[in-house]
Tab-separated table of N, CA, C and O in Angstrom:
chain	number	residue	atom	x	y	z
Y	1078	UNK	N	106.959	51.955	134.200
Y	1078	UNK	CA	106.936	50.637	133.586
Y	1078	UNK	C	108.298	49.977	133.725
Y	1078	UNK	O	109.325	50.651	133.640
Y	1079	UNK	N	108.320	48.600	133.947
Y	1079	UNK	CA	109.601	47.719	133.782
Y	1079	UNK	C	109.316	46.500	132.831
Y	1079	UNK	O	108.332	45.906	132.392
Y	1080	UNK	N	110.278	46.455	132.765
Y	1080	UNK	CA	110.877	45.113	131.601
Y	1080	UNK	C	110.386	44.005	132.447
Y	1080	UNK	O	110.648	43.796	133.632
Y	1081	UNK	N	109.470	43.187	131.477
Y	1081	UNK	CA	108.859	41.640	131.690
Y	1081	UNK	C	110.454	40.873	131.811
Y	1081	UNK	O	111.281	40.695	130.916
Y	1082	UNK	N	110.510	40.547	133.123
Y	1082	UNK	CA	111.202	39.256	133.679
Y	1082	UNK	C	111.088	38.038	133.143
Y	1082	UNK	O	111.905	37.120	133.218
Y	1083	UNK	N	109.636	38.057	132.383
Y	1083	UNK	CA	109.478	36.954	132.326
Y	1083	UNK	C	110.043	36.368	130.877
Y	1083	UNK	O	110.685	35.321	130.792
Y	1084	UNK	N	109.775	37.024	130.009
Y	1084	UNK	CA	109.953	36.913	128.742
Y	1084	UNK	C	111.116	37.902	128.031
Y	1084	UNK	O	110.986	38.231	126.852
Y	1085	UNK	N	112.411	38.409	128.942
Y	1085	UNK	CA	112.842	39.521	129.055
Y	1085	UNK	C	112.781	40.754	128.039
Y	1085	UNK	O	113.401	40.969	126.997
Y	1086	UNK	N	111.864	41.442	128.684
Y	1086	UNK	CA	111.201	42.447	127.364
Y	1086	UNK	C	111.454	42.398	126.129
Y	1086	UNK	O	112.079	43.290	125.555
Y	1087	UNK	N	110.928	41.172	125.456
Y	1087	UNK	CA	110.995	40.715	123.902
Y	1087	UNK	C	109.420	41.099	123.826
Y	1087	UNK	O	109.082	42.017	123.080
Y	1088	UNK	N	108.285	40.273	124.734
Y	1088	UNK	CA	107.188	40.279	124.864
Y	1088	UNK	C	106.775	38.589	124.162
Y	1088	UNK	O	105.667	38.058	124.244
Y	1089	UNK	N	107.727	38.135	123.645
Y	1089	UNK	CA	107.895	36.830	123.220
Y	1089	UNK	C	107.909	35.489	124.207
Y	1089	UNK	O	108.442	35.993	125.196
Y	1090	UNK	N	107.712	34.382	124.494
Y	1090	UNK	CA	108.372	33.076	125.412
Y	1090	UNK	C	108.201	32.421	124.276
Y	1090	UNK	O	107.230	32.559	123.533
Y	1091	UNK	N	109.486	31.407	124.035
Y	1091	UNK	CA	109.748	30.088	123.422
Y	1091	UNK	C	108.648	28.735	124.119
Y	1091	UNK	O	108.567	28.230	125.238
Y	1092	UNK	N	107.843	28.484	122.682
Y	1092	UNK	CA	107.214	27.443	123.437
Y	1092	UNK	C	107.643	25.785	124.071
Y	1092	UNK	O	108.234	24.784	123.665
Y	1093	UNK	N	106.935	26.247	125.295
Y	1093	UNK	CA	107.468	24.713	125.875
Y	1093	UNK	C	107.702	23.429	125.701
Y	1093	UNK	O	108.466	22.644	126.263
Y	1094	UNK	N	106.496	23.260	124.344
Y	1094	UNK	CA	106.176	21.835	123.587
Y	1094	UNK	C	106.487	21.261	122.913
Y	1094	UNK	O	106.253	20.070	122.707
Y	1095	UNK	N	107.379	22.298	122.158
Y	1095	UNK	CA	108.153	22.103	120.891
Y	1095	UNK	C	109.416	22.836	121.298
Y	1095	UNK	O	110.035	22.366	120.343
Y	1096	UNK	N	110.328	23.586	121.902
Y	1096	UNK	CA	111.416	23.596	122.358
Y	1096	UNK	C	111.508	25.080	121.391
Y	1096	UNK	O	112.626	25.593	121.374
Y	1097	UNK	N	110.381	25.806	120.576
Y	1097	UNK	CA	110.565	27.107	120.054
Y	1097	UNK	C	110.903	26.158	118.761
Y	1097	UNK	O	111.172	26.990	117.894
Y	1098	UNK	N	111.001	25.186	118.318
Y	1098	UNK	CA	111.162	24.549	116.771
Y	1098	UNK	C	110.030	24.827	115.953
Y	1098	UNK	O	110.192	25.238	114.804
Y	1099	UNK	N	108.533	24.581	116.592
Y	1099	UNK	CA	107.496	24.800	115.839
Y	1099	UNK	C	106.912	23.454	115.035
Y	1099	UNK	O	106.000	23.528	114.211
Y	1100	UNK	N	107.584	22.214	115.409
Y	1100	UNK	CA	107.205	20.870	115.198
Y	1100	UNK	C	107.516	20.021	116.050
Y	1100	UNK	O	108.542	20.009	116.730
Y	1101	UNK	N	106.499	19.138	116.058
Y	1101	UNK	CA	106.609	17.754	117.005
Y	1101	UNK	C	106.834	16.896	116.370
Y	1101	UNK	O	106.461	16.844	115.198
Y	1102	UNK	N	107.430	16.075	116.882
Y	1102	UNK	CA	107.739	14.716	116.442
Y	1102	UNK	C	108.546	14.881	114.783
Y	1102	UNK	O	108.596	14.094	113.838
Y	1103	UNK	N	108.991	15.979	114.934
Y	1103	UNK	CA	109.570	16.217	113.211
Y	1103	UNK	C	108.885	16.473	111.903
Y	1103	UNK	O	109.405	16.851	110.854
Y	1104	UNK	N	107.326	16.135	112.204
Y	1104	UNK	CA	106.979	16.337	111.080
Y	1104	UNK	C	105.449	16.996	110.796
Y	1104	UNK	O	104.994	17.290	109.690
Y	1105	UNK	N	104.394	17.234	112.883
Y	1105	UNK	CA	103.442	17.949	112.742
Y	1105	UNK	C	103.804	19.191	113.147
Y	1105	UNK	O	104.762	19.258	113.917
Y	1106	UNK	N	103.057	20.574	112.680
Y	1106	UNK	CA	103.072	21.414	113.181
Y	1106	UNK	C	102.699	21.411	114.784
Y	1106	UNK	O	101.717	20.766	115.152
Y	1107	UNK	N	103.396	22.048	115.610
Y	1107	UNK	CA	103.346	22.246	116.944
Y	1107	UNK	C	101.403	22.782	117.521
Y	1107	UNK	O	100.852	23.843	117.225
Y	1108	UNK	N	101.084	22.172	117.969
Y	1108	UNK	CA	99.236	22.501	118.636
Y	1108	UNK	C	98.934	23.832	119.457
Y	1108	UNK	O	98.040	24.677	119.491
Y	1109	UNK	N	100.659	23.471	120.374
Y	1109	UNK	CA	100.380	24.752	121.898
Y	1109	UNK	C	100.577	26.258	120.841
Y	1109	UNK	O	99.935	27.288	121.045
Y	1110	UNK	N	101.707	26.070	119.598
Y	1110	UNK	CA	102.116	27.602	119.153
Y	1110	UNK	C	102.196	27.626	117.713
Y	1110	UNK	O	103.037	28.161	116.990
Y	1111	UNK	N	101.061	26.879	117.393
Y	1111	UNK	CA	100.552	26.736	115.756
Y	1111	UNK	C	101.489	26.683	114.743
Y	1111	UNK	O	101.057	26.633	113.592
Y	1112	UNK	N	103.094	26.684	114.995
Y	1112	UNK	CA	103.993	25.723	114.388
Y	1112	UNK	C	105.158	26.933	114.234
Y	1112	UNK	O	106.242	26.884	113.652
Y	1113	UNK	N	104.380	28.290	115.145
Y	1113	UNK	CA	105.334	29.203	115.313
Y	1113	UNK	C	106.604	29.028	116.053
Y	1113	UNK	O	107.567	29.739	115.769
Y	1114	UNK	N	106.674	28.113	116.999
Y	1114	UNK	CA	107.640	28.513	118.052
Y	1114	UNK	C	107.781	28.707	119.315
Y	1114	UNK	O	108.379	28.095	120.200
Y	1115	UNK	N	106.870	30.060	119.272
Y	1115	UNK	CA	106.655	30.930	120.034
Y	1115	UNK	C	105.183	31.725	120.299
Y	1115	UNK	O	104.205	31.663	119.554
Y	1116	UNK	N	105.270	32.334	121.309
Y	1116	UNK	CA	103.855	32.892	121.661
Y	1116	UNK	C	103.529	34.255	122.088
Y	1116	UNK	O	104.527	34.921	121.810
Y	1117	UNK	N	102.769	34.903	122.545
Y	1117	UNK	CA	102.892	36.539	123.251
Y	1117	UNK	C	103.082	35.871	124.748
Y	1117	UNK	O	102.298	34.987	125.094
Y	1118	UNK	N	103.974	36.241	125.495
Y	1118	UNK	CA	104.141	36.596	127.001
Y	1118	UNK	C	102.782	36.431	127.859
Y	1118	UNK	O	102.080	37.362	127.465
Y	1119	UNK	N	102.164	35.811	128.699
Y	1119	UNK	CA	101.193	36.167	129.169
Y	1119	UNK	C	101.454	37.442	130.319
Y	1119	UNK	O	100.826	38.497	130.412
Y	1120	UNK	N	102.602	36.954	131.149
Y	1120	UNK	CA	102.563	38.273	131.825
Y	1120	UNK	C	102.507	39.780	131.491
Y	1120	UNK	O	102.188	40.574	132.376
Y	1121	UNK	N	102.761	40.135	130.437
Y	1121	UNK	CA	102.838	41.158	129.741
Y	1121	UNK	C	102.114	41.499	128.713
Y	1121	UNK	O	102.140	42.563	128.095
Y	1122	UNK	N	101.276	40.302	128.492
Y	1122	UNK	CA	100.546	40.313	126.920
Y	1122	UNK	C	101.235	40.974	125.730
Y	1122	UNK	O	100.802	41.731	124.861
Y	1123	UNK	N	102.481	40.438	125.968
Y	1123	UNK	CA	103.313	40.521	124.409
Y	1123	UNK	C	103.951	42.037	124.108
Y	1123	UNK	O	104.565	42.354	123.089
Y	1124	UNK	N	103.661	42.865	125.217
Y	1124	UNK	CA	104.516	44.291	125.396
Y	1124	UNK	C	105.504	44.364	125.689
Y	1124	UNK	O	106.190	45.326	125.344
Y	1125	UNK	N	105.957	43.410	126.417
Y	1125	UNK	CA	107.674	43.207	126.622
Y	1125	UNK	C	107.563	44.221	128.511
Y	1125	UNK	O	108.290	43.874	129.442
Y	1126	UNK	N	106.894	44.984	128.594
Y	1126	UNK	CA	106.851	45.739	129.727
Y	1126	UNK	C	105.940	45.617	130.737
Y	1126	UNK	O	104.759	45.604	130.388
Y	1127	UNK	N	106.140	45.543	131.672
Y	1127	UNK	CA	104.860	45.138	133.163
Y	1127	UNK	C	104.930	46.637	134.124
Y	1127	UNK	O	105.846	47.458	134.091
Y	1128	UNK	N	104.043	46.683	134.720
Y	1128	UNK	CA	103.670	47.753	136.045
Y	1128	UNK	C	104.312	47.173	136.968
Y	1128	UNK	O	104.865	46.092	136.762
Y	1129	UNK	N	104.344	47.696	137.962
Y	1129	UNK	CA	104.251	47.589	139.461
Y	1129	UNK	C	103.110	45.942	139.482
Y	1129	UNK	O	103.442	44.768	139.324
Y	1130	UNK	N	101.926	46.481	139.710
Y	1130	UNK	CA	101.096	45.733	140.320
Y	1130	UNK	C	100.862	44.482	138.911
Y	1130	UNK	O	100.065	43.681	139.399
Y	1131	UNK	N	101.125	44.099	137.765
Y	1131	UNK	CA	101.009	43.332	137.246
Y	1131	UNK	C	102.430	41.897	137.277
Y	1131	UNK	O	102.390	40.740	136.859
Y	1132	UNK	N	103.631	42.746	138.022
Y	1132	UNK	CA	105.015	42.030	138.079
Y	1132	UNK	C	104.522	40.836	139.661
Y	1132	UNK	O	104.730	39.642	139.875
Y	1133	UNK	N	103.710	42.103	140.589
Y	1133	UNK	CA	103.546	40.976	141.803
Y	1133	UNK	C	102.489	40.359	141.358
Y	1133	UNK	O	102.365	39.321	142.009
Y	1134	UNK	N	101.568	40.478	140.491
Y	1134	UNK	CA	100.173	39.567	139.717
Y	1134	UNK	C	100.793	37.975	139.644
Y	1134	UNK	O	100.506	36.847	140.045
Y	1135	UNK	N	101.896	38.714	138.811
Y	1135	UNK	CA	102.804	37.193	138.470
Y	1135	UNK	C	103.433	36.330	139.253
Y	1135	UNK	O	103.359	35.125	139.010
Y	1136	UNK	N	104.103	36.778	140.244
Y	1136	UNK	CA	104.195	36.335	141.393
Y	1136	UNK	C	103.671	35.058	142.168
Y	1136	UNK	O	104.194	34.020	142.573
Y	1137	UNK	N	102.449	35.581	142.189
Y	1137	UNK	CA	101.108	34.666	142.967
Y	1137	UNK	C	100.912	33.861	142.430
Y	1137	UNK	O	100.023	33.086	142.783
């Protein structure tokens, strides 16, 4: 197993929509990460760790 590149083995990514604040516009909760922030990794599904064949998955 290796460490997600993507999310560097936290298993975490800061969401894109809200900048990881968890509100828009200052005063709704965020839609994409329910006002968390943040989300599970898709490449990794939130393990922080990838295979071989799931690192070139990502890739593509």
């Amino acid at each position: 197993m290796m460490r997600c590149t993507e999310c560097d083995g936290v298993g975490l990514v800061r969401c894109p929509e809200c900048s990881g604040e968890g509100i828009d516009y200052g005063i709704h909760k965020c839609e994409e990460c329910a006002g968390e922030g943040e989300f599970a990794c898709q490449t990794c599904e939130g393990t922080g760790k990838v295979g071989l064949i799931e690192k070139v998955k990502s890739k593509l």
